[in-house]
Tab-separated table of C-alpha atoms in Angstrom:
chain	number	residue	atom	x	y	z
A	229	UNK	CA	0.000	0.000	0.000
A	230	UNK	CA	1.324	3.690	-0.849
A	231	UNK	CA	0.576	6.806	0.825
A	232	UNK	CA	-1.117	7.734	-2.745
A	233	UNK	CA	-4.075	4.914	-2.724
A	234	UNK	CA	-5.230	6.651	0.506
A	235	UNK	CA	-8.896	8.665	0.023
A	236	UNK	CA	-8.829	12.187	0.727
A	237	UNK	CA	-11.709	11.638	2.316
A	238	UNK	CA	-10.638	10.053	5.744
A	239	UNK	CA	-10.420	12.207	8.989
A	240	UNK	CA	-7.072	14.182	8.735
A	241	UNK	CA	-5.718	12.815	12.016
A	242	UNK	CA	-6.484	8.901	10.498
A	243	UNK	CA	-5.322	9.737	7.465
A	244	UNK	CA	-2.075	10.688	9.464
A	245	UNK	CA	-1.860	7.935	12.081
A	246	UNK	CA	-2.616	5.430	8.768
A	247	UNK	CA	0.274	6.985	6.366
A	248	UNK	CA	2.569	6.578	9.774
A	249	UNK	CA	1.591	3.240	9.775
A	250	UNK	CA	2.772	2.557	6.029
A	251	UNK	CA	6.141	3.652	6.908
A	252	UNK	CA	6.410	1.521	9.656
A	253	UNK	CA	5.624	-1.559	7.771
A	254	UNK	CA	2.031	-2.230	9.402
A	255	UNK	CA	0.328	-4.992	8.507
A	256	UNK	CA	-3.063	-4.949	6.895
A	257	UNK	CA	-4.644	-6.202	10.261
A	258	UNK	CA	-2.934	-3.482	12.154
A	259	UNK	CA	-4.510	-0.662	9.435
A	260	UNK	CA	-7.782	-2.036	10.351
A	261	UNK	CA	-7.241	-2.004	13.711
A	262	UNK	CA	-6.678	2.372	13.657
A	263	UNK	CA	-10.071	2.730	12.798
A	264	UNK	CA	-10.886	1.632	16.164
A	265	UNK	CA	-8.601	4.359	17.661
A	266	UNK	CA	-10.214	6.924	15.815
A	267	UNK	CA	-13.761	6.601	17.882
A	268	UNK	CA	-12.681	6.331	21.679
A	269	UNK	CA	-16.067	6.496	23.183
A	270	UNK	CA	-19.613	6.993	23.605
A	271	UNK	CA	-19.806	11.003	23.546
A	272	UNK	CA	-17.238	10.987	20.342
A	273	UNK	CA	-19.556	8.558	18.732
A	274	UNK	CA	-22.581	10.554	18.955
A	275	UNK	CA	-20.718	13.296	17.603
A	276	UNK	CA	-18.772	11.249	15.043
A	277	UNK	CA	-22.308	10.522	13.913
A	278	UNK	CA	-24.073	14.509	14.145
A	279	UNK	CA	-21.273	15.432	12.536
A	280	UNK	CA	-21.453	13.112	9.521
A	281	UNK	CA	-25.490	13.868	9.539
A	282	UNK	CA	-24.470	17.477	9.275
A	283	UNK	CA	-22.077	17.052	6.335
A	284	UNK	CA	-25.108	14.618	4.701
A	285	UNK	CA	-28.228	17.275	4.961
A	286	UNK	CA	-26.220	20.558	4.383
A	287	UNK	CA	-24.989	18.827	0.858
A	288	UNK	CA	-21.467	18.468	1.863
A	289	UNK	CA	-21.257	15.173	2.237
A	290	UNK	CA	-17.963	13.710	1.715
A	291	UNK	CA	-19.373	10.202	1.026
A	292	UNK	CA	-16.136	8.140	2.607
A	293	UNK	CA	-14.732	5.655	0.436
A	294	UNK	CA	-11.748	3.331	0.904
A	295	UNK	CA	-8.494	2.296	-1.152
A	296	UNK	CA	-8.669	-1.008	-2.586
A	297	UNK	CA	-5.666	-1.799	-0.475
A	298	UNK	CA	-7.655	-0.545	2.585
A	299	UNK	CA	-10.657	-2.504	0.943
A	300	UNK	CA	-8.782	-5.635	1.354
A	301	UNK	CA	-7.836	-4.864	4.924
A	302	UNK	CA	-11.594	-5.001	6.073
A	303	UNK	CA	-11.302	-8.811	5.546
A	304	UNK	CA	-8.989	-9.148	9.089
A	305	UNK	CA	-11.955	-8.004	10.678
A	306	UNK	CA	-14.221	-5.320	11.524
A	307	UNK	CA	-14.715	-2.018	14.133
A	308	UNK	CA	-17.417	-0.264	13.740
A	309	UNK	CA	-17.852	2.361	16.551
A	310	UNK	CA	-21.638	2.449	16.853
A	311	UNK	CA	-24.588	0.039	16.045
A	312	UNK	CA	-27.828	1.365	14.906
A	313	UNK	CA	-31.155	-0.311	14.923
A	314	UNK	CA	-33.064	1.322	11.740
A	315	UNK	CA	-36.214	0.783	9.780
A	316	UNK	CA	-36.056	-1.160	6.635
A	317	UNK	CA	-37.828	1.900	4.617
A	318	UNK	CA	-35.576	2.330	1.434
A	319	UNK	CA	-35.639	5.950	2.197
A	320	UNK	CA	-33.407	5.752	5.108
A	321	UNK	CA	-29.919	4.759	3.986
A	322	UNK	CA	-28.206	4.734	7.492
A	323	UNK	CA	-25.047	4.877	6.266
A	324	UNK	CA	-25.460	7.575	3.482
A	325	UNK	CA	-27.717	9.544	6.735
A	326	UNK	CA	-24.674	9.883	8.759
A	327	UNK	CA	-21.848	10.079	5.949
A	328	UNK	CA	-19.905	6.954	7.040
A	329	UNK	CA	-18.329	4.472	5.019
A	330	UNK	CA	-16.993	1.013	5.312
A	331	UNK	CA	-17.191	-1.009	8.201
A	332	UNK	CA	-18.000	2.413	10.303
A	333	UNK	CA	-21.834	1.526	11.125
A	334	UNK	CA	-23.081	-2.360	12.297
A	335	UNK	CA	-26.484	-1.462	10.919
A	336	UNK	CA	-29.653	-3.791	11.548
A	337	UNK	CA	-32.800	-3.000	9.767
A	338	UNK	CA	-36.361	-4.274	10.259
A	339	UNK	CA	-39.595	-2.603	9.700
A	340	UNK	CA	-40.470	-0.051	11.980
A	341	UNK	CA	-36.971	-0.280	14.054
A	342	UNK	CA	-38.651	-2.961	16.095
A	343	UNK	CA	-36.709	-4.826	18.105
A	344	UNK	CA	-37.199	-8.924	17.683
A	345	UNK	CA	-35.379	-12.120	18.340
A	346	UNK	CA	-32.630	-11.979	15.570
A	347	UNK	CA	-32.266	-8.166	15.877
A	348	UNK	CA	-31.283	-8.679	19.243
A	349	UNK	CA	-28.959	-10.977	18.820
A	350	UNK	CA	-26.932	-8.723	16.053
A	351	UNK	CA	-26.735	-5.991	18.250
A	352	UNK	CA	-25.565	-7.879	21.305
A	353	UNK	CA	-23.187	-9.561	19.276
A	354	UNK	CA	-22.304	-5.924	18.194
A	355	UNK	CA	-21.586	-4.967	21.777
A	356	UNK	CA	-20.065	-8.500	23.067
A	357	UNK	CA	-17.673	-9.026	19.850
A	358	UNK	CA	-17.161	-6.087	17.860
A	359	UNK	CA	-16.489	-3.426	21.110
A	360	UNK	CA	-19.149	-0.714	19.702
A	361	UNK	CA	-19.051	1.917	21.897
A	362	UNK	CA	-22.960	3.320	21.144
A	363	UNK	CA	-26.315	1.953	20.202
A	364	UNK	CA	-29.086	3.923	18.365
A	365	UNK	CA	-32.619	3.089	17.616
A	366	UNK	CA	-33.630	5.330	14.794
A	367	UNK	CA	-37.076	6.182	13.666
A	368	UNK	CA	-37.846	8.006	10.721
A	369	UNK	CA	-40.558	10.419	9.187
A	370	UNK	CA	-44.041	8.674	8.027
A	371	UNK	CA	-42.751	5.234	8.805
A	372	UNK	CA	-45.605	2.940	7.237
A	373	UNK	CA	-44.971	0.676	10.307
A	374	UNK	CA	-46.004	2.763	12.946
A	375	UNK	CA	-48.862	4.457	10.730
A	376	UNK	CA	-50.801	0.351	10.681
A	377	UNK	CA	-50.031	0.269	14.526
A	378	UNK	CA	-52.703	2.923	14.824
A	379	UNK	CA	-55.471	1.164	12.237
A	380	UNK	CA	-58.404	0.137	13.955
A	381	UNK	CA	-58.124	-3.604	14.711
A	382	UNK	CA	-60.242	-4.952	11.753
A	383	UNK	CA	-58.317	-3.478	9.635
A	384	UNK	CA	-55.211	-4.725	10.789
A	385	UNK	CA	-56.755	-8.578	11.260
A	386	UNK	CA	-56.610	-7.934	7.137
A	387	UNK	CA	-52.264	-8.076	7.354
A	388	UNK	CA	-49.965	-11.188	6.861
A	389	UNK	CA	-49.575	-13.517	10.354
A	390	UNK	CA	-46.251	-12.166	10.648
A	391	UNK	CA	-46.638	-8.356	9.289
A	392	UNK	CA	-49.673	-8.603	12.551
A	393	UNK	CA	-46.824	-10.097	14.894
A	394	UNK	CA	-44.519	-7.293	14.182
A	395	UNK	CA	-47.115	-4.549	14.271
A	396	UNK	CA	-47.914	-5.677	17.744
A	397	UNK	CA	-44.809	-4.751	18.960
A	398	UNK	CA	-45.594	-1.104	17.631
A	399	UNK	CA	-48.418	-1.029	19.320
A	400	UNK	CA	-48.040	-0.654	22.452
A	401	UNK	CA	-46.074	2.712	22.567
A	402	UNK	CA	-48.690	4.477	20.135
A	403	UNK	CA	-51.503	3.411	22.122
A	404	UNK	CA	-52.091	6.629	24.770
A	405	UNK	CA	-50.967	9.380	22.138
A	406	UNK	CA	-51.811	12.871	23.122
A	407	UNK	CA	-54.814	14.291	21.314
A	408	UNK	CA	-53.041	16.017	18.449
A	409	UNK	CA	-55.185	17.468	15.025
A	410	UNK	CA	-52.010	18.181	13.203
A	411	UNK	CA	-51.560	14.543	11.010
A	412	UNK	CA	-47.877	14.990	10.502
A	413	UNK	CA	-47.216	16.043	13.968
A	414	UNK	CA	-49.126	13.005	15.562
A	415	UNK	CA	-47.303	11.065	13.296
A	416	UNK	CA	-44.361	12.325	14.695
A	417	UNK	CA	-44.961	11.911	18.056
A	418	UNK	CA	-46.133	8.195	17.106
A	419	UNK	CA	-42.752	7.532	15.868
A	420	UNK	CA	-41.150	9.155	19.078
A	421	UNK	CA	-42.929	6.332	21.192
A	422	UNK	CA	-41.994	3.830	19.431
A	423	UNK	CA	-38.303	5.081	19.491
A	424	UNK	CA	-38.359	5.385	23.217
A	425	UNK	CA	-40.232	1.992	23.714
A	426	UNK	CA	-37.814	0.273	21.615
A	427	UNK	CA	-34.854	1.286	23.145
A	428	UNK	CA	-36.006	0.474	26.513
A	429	UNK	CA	-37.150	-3.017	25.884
A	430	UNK	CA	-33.085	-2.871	24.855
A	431	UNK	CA	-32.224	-1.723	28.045
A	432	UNK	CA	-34.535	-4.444	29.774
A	433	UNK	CA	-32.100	-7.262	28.309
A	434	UNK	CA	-30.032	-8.322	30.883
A	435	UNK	CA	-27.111	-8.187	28.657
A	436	UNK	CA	-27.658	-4.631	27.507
A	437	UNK	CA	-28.578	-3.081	30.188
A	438	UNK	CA	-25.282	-4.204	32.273
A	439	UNK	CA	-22.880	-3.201	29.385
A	440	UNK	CA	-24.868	0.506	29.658
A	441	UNK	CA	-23.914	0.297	33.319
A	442	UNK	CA	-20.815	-0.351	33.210
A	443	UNK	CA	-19.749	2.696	30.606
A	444	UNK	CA	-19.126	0.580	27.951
A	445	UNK	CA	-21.965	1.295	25.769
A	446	UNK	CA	-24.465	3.886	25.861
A	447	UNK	CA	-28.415	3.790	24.102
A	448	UNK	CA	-29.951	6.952	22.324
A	449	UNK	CA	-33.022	7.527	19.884
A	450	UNK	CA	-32.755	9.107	17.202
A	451	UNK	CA	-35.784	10.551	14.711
A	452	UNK	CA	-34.456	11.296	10.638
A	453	UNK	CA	-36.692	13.714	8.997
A	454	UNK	CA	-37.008	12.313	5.500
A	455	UNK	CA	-37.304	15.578	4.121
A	456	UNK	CA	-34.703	17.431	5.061
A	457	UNK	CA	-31.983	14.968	5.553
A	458	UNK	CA	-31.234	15.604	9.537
A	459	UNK	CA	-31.575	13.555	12.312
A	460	UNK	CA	-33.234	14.613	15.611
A	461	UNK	CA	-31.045	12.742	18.238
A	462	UNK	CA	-32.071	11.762	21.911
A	463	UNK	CA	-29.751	11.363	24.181
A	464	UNK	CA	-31.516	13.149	27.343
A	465	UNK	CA	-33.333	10.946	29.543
A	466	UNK	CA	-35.927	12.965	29.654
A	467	UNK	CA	-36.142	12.515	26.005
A	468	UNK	CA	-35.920	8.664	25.991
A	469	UNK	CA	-38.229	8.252	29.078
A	470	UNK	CA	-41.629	6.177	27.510
């Protein structure tokens, strides 16, 4: 690898700490290995992430992109910093959202950001085996899901076995909305809920809940607006209490 195949997209102080390593003879596995480095907590996560949402919805997205020799170094492994529970609506590219590239973001997507069995499991094998340092369940702007978890039951007894399943775990957070005329702003506050119920039935699992603790993760919300490309984040309590 040369000091020329490097993007000039990377961080300068990477880029730096990456061309030191190429003089020093570094191996491929310890190239991949400064990427962890780069991210050395919770609080720099969240702003690694606001900071690449900023770049995305301002247009000045730098869209990160690796060498091919730093391509071929993602196969000793991967560090991603953060690990985001999303919804599966093609209109909410996670990665694109927050301007990261390869191997940055353990991303698991299901319909209406629910959290389920296998979803679960990814992220705790995120947190167990990859060393992520921050978890985020992000809602989005007119999410279909939440919309059929207010339908009026008949309606919904008209869905797939499984679509009903997931639905139901919707439910529960967009039951007691506040009375709200504005469509777009219930809808809003629908998808809020179901942000904040999701991520604490995450911090109910045993597993999660002691690696929050102990400092070595933390859980936010987040909310993208669709429209404008920027992502409301939650971090207070106060704004992830159900």
């Amino acid at each position: 690898m040369s000091e020329d195949t490097l993007p000039p997209t990377l961080p300068g102080d990477l880029k730096r700490r990456v061309q030191d390593a190429i003089r020093r003879g570094a191996s491929m596995e310890d190239i991949a290995d400064l990427k962890r480095a780069d991210i050395g907590g919770a609080e720099e996560a969240v702003q690694a992430l606001k900071d690449g949402n900023a770049r995305f919805f301002s247009g000045e997205a730098a869209r990160p992109e690796l060498g091919a020799n730093e391509r071929r170094a993602q196969i000793m492994g991967q560090t991603p910093f953060a690990a985001i529970l999303a919804c599966s609506d093609s209109r909410v590219p996670v990665e694109l959202v927050f301007d990261q590239g390869l191997g940055q973001l353990f991303v698991v997507r299901v319909a209406g950001n629910v959290v389920g069995e296998a979803g679960l499991g990814s992220l705790e094998y995120a947190i167990k085996h990859l060393d992520v340092h921050l978890v985020m369940v992000m809602g989005h702007e007119g999410c279909g899901a939440v919309a059929a978890a207010l339908l009026p039951p008949e309606q919904l007894a008209q869905e797939p076995e499984h679509l009903q399943a997931l639905i139901g775990r919707i439910q529960p957070s967009v039951q007691h909305l506040p009375v709200i005329r504005d469509k777009k702003a219930r809808m809003r506050e629908a998808v809020l809920n179901n942000v904040r119920h999701q991520v604490q039935t995450l911090r109910d699992q045993p597993f999660i809940r002691e690696a929050e603790a102990t400092g070595h993760i933390r859980v936010i919300g987040g909310f993208y607006e669709i429209g404008s490309g920027a992502v409301d984040f939650l971090t207070d309590e106060d704004d992830l209490r159900p």
